[in-house]
PDB file of C-alpha atoms in Angstrom:
ATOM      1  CA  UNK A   1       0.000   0.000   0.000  1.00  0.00           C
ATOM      2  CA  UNK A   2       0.884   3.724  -0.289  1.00  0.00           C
ATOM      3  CA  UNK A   3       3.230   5.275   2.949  1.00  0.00           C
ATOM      4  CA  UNK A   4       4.512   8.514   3.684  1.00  0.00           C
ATOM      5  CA  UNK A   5       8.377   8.460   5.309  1.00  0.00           C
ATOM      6  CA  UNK A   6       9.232  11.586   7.646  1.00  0.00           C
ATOM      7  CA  UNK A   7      12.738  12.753   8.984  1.00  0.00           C
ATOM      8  CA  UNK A   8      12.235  12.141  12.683  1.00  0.00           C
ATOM      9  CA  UNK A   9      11.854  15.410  14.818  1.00  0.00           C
ATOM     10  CA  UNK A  10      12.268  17.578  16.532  1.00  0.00           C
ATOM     11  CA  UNK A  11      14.280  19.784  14.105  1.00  0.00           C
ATOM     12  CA  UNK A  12      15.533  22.731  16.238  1.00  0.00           C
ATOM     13  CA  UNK A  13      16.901  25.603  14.512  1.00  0.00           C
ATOM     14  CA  UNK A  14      18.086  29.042  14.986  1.00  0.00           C
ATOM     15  CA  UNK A  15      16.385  32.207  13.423  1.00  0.00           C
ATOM     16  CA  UNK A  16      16.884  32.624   9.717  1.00  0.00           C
ATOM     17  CA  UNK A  17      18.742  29.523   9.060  1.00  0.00           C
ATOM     18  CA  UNK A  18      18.043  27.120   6.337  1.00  0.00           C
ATOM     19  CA  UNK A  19      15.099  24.307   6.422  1.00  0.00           C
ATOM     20  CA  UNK A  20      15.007  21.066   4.762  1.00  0.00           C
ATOM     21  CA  UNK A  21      12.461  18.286   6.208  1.00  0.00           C
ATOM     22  CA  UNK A  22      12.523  14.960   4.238  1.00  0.00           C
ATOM     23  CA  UNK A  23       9.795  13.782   2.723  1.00  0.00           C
ATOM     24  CA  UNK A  24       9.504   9.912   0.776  1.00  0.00           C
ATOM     25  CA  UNK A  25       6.840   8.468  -0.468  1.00  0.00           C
ATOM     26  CA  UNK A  26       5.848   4.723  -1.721  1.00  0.00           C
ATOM     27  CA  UNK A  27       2.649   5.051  -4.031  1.00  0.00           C
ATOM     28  CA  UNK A  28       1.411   3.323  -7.036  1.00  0.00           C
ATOM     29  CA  UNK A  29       0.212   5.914  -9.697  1.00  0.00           C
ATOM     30  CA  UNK A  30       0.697   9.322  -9.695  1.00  0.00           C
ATOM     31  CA  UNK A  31      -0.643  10.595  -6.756  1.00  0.00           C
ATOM     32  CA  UNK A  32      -0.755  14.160  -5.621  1.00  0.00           C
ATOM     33  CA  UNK A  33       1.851  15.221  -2.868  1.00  0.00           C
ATOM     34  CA  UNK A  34       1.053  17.730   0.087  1.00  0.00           C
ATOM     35  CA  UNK A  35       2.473  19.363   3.298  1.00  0.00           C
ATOM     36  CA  UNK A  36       0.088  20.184   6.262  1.00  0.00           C
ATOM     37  CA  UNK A  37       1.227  22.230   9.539  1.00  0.00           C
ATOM     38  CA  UNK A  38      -0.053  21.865  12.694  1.00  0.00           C
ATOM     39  CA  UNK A  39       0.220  24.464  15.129  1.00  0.00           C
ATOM     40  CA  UNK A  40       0.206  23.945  18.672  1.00  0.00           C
ATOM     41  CA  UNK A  41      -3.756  23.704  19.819  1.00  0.00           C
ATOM     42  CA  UNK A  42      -4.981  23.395  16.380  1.00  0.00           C
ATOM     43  CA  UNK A  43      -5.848  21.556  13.712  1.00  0.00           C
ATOM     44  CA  UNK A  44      -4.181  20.739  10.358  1.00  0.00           C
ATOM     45  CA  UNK A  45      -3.651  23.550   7.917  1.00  0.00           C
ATOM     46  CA  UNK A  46      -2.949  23.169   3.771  1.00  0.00           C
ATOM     47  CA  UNK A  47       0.007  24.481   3.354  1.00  0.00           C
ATOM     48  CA  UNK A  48       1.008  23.680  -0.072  1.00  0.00           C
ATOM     49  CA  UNK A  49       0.571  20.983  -2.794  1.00  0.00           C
ATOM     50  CA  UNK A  50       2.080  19.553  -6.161  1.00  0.00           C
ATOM     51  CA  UNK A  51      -0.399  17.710  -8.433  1.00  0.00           C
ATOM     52  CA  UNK A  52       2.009  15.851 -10.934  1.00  0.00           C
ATOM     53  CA  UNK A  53       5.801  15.608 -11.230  1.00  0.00           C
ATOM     54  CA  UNK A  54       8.437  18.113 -11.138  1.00  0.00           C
ATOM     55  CA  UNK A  55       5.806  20.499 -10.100  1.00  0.00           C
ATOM     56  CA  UNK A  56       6.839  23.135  -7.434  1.00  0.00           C
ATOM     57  CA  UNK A  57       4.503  23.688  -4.429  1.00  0.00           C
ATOM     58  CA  UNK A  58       4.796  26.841  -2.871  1.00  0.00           C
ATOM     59  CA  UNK A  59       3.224  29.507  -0.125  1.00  0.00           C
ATOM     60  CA  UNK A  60       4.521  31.824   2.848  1.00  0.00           C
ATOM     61  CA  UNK A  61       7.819  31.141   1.721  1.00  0.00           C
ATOM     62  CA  UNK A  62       7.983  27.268   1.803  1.00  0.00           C
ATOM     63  CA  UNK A  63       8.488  25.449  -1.188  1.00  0.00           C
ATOM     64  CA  UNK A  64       8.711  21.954  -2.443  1.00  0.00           C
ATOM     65  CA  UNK A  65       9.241  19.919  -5.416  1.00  0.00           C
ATOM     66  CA  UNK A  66       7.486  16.853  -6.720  1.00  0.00           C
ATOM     67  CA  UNK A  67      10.265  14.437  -8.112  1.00  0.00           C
ATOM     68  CA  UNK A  68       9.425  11.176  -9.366  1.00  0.00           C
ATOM     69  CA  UNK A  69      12.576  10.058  -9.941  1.00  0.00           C
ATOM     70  CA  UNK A  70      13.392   9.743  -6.337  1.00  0.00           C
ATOM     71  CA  UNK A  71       9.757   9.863  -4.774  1.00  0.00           C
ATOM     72  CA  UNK A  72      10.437  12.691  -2.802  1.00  0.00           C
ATOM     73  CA  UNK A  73       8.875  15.812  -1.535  1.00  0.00           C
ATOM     74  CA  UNK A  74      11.134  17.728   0.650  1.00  0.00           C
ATOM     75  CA  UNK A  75      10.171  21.027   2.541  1.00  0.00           C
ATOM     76  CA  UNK A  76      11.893  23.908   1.909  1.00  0.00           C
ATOM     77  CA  UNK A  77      12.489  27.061   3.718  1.00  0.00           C
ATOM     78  CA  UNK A  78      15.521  29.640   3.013  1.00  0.00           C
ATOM     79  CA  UNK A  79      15.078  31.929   6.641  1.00  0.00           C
ATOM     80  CA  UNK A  80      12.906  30.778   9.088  1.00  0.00           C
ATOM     81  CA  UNK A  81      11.286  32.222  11.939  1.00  0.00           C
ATOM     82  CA  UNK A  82      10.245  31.528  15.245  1.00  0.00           C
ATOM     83  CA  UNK A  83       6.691  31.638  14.347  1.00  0.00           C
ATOM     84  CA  UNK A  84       7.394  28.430  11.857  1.00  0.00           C
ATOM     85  CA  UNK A  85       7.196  26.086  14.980  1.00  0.00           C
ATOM     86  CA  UNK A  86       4.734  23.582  14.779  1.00  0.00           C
ATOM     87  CA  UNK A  87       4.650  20.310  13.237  1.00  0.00           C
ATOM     88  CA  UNK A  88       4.741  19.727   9.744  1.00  0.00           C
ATOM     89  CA  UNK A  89       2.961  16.674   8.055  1.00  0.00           C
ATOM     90  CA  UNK A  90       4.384  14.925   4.234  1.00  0.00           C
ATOM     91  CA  UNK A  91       1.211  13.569   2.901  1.00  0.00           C
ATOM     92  CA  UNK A  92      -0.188  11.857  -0.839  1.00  0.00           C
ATOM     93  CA  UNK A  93      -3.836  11.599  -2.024  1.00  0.00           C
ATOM     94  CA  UNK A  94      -5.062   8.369  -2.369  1.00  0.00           C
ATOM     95  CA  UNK A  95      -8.141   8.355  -4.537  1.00  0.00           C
ATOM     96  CA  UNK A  96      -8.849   4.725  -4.336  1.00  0.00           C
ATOM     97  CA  UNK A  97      -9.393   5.138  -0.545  1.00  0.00           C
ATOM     98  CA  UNK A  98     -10.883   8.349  -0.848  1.00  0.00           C
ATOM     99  CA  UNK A  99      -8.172   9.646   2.437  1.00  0.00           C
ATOM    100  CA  UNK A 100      -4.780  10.900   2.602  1.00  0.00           C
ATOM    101  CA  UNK A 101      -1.867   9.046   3.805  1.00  0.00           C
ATOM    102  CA  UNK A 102       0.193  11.159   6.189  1.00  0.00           C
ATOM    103  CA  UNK A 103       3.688  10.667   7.554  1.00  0.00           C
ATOM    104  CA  UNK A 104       4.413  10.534  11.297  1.00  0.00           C
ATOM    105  CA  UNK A 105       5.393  14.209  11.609  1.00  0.00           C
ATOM    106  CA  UNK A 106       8.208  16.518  12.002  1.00  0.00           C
ATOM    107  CA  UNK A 107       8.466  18.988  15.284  1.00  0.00           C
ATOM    108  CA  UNK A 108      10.115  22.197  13.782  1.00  0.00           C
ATOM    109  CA  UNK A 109      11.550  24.608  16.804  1.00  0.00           C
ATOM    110  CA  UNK A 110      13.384  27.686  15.993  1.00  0.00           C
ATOM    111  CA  UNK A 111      14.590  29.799  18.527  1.00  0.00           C
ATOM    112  CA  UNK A 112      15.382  33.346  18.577  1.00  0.00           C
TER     113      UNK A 112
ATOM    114  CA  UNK B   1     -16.024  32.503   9.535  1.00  0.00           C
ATOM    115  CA  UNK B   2     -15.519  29.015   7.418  1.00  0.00           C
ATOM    116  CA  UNK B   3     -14.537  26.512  10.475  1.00  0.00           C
ATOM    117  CA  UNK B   4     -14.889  22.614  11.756  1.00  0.00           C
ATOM    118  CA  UNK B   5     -16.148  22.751  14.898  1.00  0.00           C
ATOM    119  CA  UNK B   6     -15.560  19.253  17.218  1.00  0.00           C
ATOM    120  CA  UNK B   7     -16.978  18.839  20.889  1.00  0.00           C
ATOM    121  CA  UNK B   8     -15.788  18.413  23.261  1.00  0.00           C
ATOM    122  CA  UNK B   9     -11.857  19.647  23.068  1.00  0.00           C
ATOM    123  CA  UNK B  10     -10.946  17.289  25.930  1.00  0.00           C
ATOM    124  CA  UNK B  11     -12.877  14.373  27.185  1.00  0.00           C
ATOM    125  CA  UNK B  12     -11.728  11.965  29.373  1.00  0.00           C
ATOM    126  CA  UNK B  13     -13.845   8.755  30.071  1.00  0.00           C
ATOM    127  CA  UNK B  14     -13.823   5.000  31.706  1.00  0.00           C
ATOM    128  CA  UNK B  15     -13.381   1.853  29.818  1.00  0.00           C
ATOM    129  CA  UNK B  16     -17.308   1.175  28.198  1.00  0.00           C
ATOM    130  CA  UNK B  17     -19.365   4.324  28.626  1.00  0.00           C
ATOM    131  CA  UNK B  18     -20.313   5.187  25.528  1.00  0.00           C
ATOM    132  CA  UNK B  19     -19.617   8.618  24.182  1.00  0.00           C
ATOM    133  CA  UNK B  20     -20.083  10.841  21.055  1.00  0.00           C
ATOM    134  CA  UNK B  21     -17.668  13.175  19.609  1.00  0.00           C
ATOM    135  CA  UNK B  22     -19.666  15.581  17.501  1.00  0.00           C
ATOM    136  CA  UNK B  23     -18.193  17.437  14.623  1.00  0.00           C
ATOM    137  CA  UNK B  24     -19.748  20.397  12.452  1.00  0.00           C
ATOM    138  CA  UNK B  25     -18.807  22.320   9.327  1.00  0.00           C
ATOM    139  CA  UNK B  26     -20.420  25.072   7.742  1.00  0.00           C
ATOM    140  CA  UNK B  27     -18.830  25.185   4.689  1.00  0.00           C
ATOM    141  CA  UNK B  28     -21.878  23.069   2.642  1.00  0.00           C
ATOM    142  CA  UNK B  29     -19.150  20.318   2.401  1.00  0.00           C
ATOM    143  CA  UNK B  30     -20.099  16.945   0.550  1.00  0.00           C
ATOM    144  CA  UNK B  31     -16.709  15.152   2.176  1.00  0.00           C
ATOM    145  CA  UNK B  32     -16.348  14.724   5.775  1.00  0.00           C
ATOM    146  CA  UNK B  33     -13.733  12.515   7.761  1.00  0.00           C
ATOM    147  CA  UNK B  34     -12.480  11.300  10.736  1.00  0.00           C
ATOM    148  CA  UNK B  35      -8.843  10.809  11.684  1.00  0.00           C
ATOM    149  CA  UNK B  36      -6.758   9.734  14.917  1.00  0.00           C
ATOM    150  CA  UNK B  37      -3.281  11.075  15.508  1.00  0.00           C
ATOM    151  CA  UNK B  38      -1.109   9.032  17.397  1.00  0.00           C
ATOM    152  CA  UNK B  39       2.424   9.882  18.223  1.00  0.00           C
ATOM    153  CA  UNK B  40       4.896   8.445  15.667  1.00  0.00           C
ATOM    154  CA  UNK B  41       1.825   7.210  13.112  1.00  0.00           C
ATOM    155  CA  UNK B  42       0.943  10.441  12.093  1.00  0.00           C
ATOM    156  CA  UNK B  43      -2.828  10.674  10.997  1.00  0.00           C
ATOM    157  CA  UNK B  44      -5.389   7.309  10.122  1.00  0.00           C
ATOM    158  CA  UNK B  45      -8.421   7.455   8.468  1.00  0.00           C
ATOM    159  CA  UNK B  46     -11.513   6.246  10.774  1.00  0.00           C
ATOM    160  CA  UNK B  47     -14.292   6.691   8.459  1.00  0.00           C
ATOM    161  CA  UNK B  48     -15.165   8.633   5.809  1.00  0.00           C
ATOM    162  CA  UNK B  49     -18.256  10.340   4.074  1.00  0.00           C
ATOM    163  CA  UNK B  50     -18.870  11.183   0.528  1.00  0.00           C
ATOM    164  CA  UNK B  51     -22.442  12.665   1.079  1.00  0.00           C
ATOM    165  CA  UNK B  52     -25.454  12.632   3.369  1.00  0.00           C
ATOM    166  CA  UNK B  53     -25.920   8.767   4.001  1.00  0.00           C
ATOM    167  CA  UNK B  54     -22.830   7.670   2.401  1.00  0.00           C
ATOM    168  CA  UNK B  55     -20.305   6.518   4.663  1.00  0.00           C
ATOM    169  CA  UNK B  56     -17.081   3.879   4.292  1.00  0.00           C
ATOM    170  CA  UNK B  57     -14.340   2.480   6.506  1.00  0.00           C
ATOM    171  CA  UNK B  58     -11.131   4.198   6.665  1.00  0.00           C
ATOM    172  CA  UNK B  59      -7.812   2.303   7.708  1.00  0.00           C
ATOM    173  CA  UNK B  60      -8.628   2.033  11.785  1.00  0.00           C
ATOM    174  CA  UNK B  61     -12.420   1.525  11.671  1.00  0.00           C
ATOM    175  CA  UNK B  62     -12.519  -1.644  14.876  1.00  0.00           C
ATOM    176  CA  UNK B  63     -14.728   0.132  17.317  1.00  0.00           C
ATOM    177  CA  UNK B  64     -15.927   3.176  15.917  1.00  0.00           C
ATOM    178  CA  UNK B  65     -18.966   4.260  14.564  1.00  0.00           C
ATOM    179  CA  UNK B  66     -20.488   6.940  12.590  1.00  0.00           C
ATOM    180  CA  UNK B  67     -23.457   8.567  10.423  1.00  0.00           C
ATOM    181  CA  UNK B  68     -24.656  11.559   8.251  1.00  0.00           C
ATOM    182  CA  UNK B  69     -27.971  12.006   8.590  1.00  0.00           C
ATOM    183  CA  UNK B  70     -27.479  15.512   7.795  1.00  0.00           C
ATOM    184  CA  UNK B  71     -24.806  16.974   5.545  1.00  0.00           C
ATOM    185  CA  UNK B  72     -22.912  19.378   8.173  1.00  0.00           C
ATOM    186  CA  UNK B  73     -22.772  16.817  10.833  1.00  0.00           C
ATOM    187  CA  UNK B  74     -20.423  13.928  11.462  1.00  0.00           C
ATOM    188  CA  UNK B  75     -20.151  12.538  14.484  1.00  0.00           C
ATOM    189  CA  UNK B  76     -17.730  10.107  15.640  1.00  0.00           C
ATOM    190  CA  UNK B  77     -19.614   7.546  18.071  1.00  0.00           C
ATOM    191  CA  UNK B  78     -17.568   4.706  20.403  1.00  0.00           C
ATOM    192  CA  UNK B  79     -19.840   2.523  21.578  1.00  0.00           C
ATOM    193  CA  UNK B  80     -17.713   0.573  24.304  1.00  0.00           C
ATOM    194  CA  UNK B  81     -14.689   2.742  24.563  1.00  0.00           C
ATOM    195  CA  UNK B  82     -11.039   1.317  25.547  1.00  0.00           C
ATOM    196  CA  UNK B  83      -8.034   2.754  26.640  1.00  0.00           C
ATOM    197  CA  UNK B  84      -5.906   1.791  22.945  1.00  0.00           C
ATOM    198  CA  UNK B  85      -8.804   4.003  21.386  1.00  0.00           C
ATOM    199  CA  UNK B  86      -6.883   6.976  23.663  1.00  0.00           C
ATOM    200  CA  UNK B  87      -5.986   9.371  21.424  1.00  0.00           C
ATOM    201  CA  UNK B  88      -6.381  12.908  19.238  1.00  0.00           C
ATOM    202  CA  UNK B  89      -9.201  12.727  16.863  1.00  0.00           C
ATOM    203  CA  UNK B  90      -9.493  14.965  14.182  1.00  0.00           C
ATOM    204  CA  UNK B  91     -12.772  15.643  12.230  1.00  0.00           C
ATOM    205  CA  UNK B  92     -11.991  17.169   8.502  1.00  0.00           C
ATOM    206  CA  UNK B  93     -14.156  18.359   5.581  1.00  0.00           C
ATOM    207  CA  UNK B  94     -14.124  19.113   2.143  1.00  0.00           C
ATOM    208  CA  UNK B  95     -16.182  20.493  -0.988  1.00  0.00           C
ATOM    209  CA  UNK B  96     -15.199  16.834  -2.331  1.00  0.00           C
ATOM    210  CA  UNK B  97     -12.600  14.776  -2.270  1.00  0.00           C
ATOM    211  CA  UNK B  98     -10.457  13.979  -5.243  1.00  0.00           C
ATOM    212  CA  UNK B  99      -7.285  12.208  -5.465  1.00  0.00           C
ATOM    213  CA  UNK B 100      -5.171  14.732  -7.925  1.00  0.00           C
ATOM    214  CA  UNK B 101      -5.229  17.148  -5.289  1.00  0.00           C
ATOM    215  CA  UNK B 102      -8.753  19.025  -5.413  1.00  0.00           C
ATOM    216  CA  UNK B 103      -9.981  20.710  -2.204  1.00  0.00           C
ATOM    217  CA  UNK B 104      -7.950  20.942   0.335  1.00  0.00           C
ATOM    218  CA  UNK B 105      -8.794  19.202   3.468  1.00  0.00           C
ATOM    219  CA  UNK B 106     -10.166  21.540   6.524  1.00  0.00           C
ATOM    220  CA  UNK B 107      -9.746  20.367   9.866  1.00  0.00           C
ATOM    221  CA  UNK B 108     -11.086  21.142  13.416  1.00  0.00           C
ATOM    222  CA  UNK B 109      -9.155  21.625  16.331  1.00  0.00           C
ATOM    223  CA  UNK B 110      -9.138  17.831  17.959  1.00  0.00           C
ATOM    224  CA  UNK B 111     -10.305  16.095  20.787  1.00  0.00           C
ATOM    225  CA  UNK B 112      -8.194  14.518  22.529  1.00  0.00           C
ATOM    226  CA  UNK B 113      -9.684  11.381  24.248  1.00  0.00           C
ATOM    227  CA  UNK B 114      -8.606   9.609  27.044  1.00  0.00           C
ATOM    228  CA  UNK B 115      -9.895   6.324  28.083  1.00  0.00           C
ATOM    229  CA  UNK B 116      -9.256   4.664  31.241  1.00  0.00           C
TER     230      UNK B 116
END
Protein backbone atom coordinates (compact mmCIF):
# COMPACT_ATOMS: atom_id res chain seq x y z
CA UNK A 1 0.00 0.00 0.00
CA UNK A 2 0.88 3.72 -0.29
CA UNK A 3 3.23 5.27 2.95
CA UNK A 4 4.51 8.51 3.68
CA UNK A 5 8.38 8.46 5.31
CA UNK A 6 9.23 11.59 7.65
CA UNK A 7 12.74 12.75 8.98
CA UNK A 8 12.23 12.14 12.68
CA UNK A 9 11.85 15.41 14.82
CA UNK A 10 12.27 17.58 16.53
CA UNK A 11 14.28 19.78 14.10
CA UNK A 12 15.53 22.73 16.24
CA UNK A 13 16.90 25.60 14.51
CA UNK A 14 18.09 29.04 14.99
CA UNK A 15 16.38 32.21 13.42
CA UNK A 16 16.88 32.62 9.72
CA UNK A 17 18.74 29.52 9.06
CA UNK A 18 18.04 27.12 6.34
CA UNK A 19 15.10 24.31 6.42
CA UNK A 20 15.01 21.07 4.76
CA UNK A 21 12.46 18.29 6.21
CA UNK A 22 12.52 14.96 4.24
CA UNK A 23 9.79 13.78 2.72
CA UNK A 24 9.50 9.91 0.78
CA UNK A 25 6.84 8.47 -0.47
CA UNK A 26 5.85 4.72 -1.72
CA UNK A 27 2.65 5.05 -4.03
CA UNK A 28 1.41 3.32 -7.04
CA UNK A 29 0.21 5.91 -9.70
CA UNK A 30 0.70 9.32 -9.69
CA UNK A 31 -0.64 10.60 -6.76
CA UNK A 32 -0.76 14.16 -5.62
CA UNK A 33 1.85 15.22 -2.87
CA UNK A 34 1.05 17.73 0.09
CA UNK A 35 2.47 19.36 3.30
CA UNK A 36 0.09 20.18 6.26
CA UNK A 37 1.23 22.23 9.54
CA UNK A 38 -0.05 21.86 12.69
CA UNK A 39 0.22 24.46 15.13
CA UNK A 40 0.21 23.95 18.67
CA UNK A 41 -3.76 23.70 19.82
CA UNK A 42 -4.98 23.40 16.38
CA UNK A 43 -5.85 21.56 13.71
CA UNK A 44 -4.18 20.74 10.36
CA UNK A 45 -3.65 23.55 7.92
CA UNK A 46 -2.95 23.17 3.77
CA UNK A 47 0.01 24.48 3.35
CA UNK A 48 1.01 23.68 -0.07
CA UNK A 49 0.57 20.98 -2.79
CA UNK A 50 2.08 19.55 -6.16
CA UNK A 51 -0.40 17.71 -8.43
CA UNK A 52 2.01 15.85 -10.93
CA UNK A 53 5.80 15.61 -11.23
CA UNK A 54 8.44 18.11 -11.14
CA UNK A 55 5.81 20.50 -10.10
CA UNK A 56 6.84 23.13 -7.43
CA UNK A 57 4.50 23.69 -4.43
CA UNK A 58 4.80 26.84 -2.87
CA UNK A 59 3.22 29.51 -0.13
CA UNK A 60 4.52 31.82 2.85
CA UNK A 61 7.82 31.14 1.72
CA UNK A 62 7.98 27.27 1.80
CA UNK A 63 8.49 25.45 -1.19
CA UNK A 64 8.71 21.95 -2.44
CA UNK A 65 9.24 19.92 -5.42
CA UNK A 66 7.49 16.85 -6.72
CA UNK A 67 10.27 14.44 -8.11
CA UNK A 68 9.42 11.18 -9.37
CA UNK A 69 12.58 10.06 -9.94
CA UNK A 70 13.39 9.74 -6.34
CA UNK A 71 9.76 9.86 -4.77
CA UNK A 72 10.44 12.69 -2.80
CA UNK A 73 8.88 15.81 -1.53
CA UNK A 74 11.13 17.73 0.65
CA UNK A 75 10.17 21.03 2.54
CA UNK A 76 11.89 23.91 1.91
CA UNK A 77 12.49 27.06 3.72
CA UNK A 78 15.52 29.64 3.01
CA UNK A 79 15.08 31.93 6.64
CA UNK A 80 12.91 30.78 9.09
CA UNK A 81 11.29 32.22 11.94
CA UNK A 82 10.24 31.53 15.24
CA UNK A 83 6.69 31.64 14.35
CA UNK A 84 7.39 28.43 11.86
CA UNK A 85 7.20 26.09 14.98
CA UNK A 86 4.73 23.58 14.78
CA UNK A 87 4.65 20.31 13.24
CA UNK A 88 4.74 19.73 9.74
CA UNK A 89 2.96 16.67 8.06
CA UNK A 90 4.38 14.93 4.23
CA UNK A 91 1.21 13.57 2.90
CA UNK A 92 -0.19 11.86 -0.84
CA UNK A 93 -3.84 11.60 -2.02
CA UNK A 94 -5.06 8.37 -2.37
CA UNK A 95 -8.14 8.35 -4.54
CA UNK A 96 -8.85 4.72 -4.34
CA UNK A 97 -9.39 5.14 -0.55
CA UNK A 98 -10.88 8.35 -0.85
CA UNK A 99 -8.17 9.65 2.44
CA UNK A 100 -4.78 10.90 2.60
CA UNK A 101 -1.87 9.05 3.81
CA UNK A 102 0.19 11.16 6.19
CA UNK A 103 3.69 10.67 7.55
CA UNK A 104 4.41 10.53 11.30
CA UNK A 105 5.39 14.21 11.61
CA UNK A 106 8.21 16.52 12.00
CA UNK A 107 8.47 18.99 15.28
CA UNK A 108 10.12 22.20 13.78
CA UNK A 109 11.55 24.61 16.80
CA UNK A 110 13.38 27.69 15.99
CA UNK A 111 14.59 29.80 18.53
CA UNK A 112 15.38 33.35 18.58
CA UNK B 1 -16.02 32.50 9.54
CA UNK B 2 -15.52 29.01 7.42
CA UNK B 3 -14.54 26.51 10.48
CA UNK B 4 -14.89 22.61 11.76
CA UNK B 5 -16.15 22.75 14.90
CA UNK B 6 -15.56 19.25 17.22
CA UNK B 7 -16.98 18.84 20.89
CA UNK B 8 -15.79 18.41 23.26
CA UNK B 9 -11.86 19.65 23.07
CA UNK B 10 -10.95 17.29 25.93
CA UNK B 11 -12.88 14.37 27.18
CA UNK B 12 -11.73 11.97 29.37
CA UNK B 13 -13.85 8.75 30.07
CA UNK B 14 -13.82 5.00 31.71
CA UNK B 15 -13.38 1.85 29.82
CA UNK B 16 -17.31 1.17 28.20
CA UNK B 17 -19.37 4.32 28.63
CA UNK B 18 -20.31 5.19 25.53
CA UNK B 19 -19.62 8.62 24.18
CA UNK B 20 -20.08 10.84 21.06
CA UNK B 21 -17.67 13.18 19.61
CA UNK B 22 -19.67 15.58 17.50
CA UNK B 23 -18.19 17.44 14.62
CA UNK B 24 -19.75 20.40 12.45
CA UNK B 25 -18.81 22.32 9.33
CA UNK B 26 -20.42 25.07 7.74
CA UNK B 27 -18.83 25.19 4.69
CA UNK B 28 -21.88 23.07 2.64
CA UNK B 29 -19.15 20.32 2.40
CA UNK B 30 -20.10 16.94 0.55
CA UNK B 31 -16.71 15.15 2.18
CA UNK B 32 -16.35 14.72 5.78
CA UNK B 33 -13.73 12.51 7.76
CA UNK B 34 -12.48 11.30 10.74
CA UNK B 35 -8.84 10.81 11.68
CA UNK B 36 -6.76 9.73 14.92
CA UNK B 37 -3.28 11.07 15.51
CA UNK B 38 -1.11 9.03 17.40
CA UNK B 39 2.42 9.88 18.22
CA UNK B 40 4.90 8.45 15.67
CA UNK B 41 1.83 7.21 13.11
CA UNK B 42 0.94 10.44 12.09
CA UNK B 43 -2.83 10.67 11.00
CA UNK B 44 -5.39 7.31 10.12
CA UNK B 45 -8.42 7.45 8.47
CA UNK B 46 -11.51 6.25 10.77
CA UNK B 47 -14.29 6.69 8.46
CA UNK B 48 -15.17 8.63 5.81
CA UNK B 49 -18.26 10.34 4.07
CA UNK B 50 -18.87 11.18 0.53
CA UNK B 51 -22.44 12.66 1.08
CA UNK B 52 -25.45 12.63 3.37
CA UNK B 53 -25.92 8.77 4.00
CA UNK B 54 -22.83 7.67 2.40
CA UNK B 55 -20.30 6.52 4.66
CA UNK B 56 -17.08 3.88 4.29
CA UNK B 57 -14.34 2.48 6.51
CA UNK B 58 -11.13 4.20 6.67
CA UNK B 59 -7.81 2.30 7.71
CA UNK B 60 -8.63 2.03 11.79
CA UNK B 61 -12.42 1.53 11.67
CA UNK B 62 -12.52 -1.64 14.88
CA UNK B 63 -14.73 0.13 17.32
CA UNK B 64 -15.93 3.18 15.92
CA UNK B 65 -18.97 4.26 14.56
CA UNK B 66 -20.49 6.94 12.59
CA UNK B 67 -23.46 8.57 10.42
CA UNK B 68 -24.66 11.56 8.25
CA UNK B 69 -27.97 12.01 8.59
CA UNK B 70 -27.48 15.51 7.80
CA UNK B 71 -24.81 16.97 5.54
CA UNK B 72 -22.91 19.38 8.17
CA UNK B 73 -22.77 16.82 10.83
CA UNK B 74 -20.42 13.93 11.46
CA UNK B 75 -20.15 12.54 14.48
CA UNK B 76 -17.73 10.11 15.64
CA UNK B 77 -19.61 7.55 18.07
CA UNK B 78 -17.57 4.71 20.40
CA UNK B 79 -19.84 2.52 21.58
CA UNK B 80 -17.71 0.57 24.30
CA UNK B 81 -14.69 2.74 24.56
CA UNK B 82 -11.04 1.32 25.55
CA UNK B 83 -8.03 2.75 26.64
CA UNK B 84 -5.91 1.79 22.94
CA UNK B 85 -8.80 4.00 21.39
CA UNK B 86 -6.88 6.98 23.66
CA UNK B 87 -5.99 9.37 21.42
CA UNK B 88 -6.38 12.91 19.24
CA UNK B 89 -9.20 12.73 16.86
CA UNK B 90 -9.49 14.96 14.18
CA UNK B 91 -12.77 15.64 12.23
CA UNK B 92 -11.99 17.17 8.50
CA UNK B 93 -14.16 18.36 5.58
CA UNK B 94 -14.12 19.11 2.14
CA UNK B 95 -16.18 20.49 -0.99
CA UNK B 96 -15.20 16.83 -2.33
CA UNK B 97 -12.60 14.78 -2.27
CA UNK B 98 -10.46 13.98 -5.24
CA UNK B 99 -7.29 12.21 -5.47
CA UNK B 100 -5.17 14.73 -7.93
CA UNK B 101 -5.23 17.15 -5.29
CA UNK B 102 -8.75 19.02 -5.41
CA UNK B 103 -9.98 20.71 -2.20
CA UNK B 104 -7.95 20.94 0.34
CA UNK B 105 -8.79 19.20 3.47
CA UNK B 106 -10.17 21.54 6.52
CA UNK B 107 -9.75 20.37 9.87
CA UNK B 108 -11.09 21.14 13.42
CA UNK B 109 -9.16 21.63 16.33
CA UNK B 110 -9.14 17.83 17.96
CA UNK B 111 -10.30 16.09 20.79
CA UNK B 112 -8.19 14.52 22.53
CA UNK B 113 -9.68 11.38 24.25
CA UNK B 114 -8.61 9.61 27.04
CA UNK B 115 -9.89 6.32 28.08
CA UNK B 116 -9.26 4.66 31.24
Amino acid sequence: GNSVTQMEGPVTLSEEAFLTINCTYTATGYPSLFWYVQYPGEGLQLLLKATKADDKGSNKGFEATYRKETTSFHLEKGSVQVSDSAVYFCALSDAGRRALTFGSGTRLQVQP
Amino acid sequence: EAQVTQNPRYLITVTGKKLTVTCSQNMNHEYMSWYRQDPGLGLRQIYYSMNVEVTDKGDVPEGYKVSRKEKRNFPLILESPSPNQTSLYFCASSLAFSGTGGPPLHFGNGTRLTVT
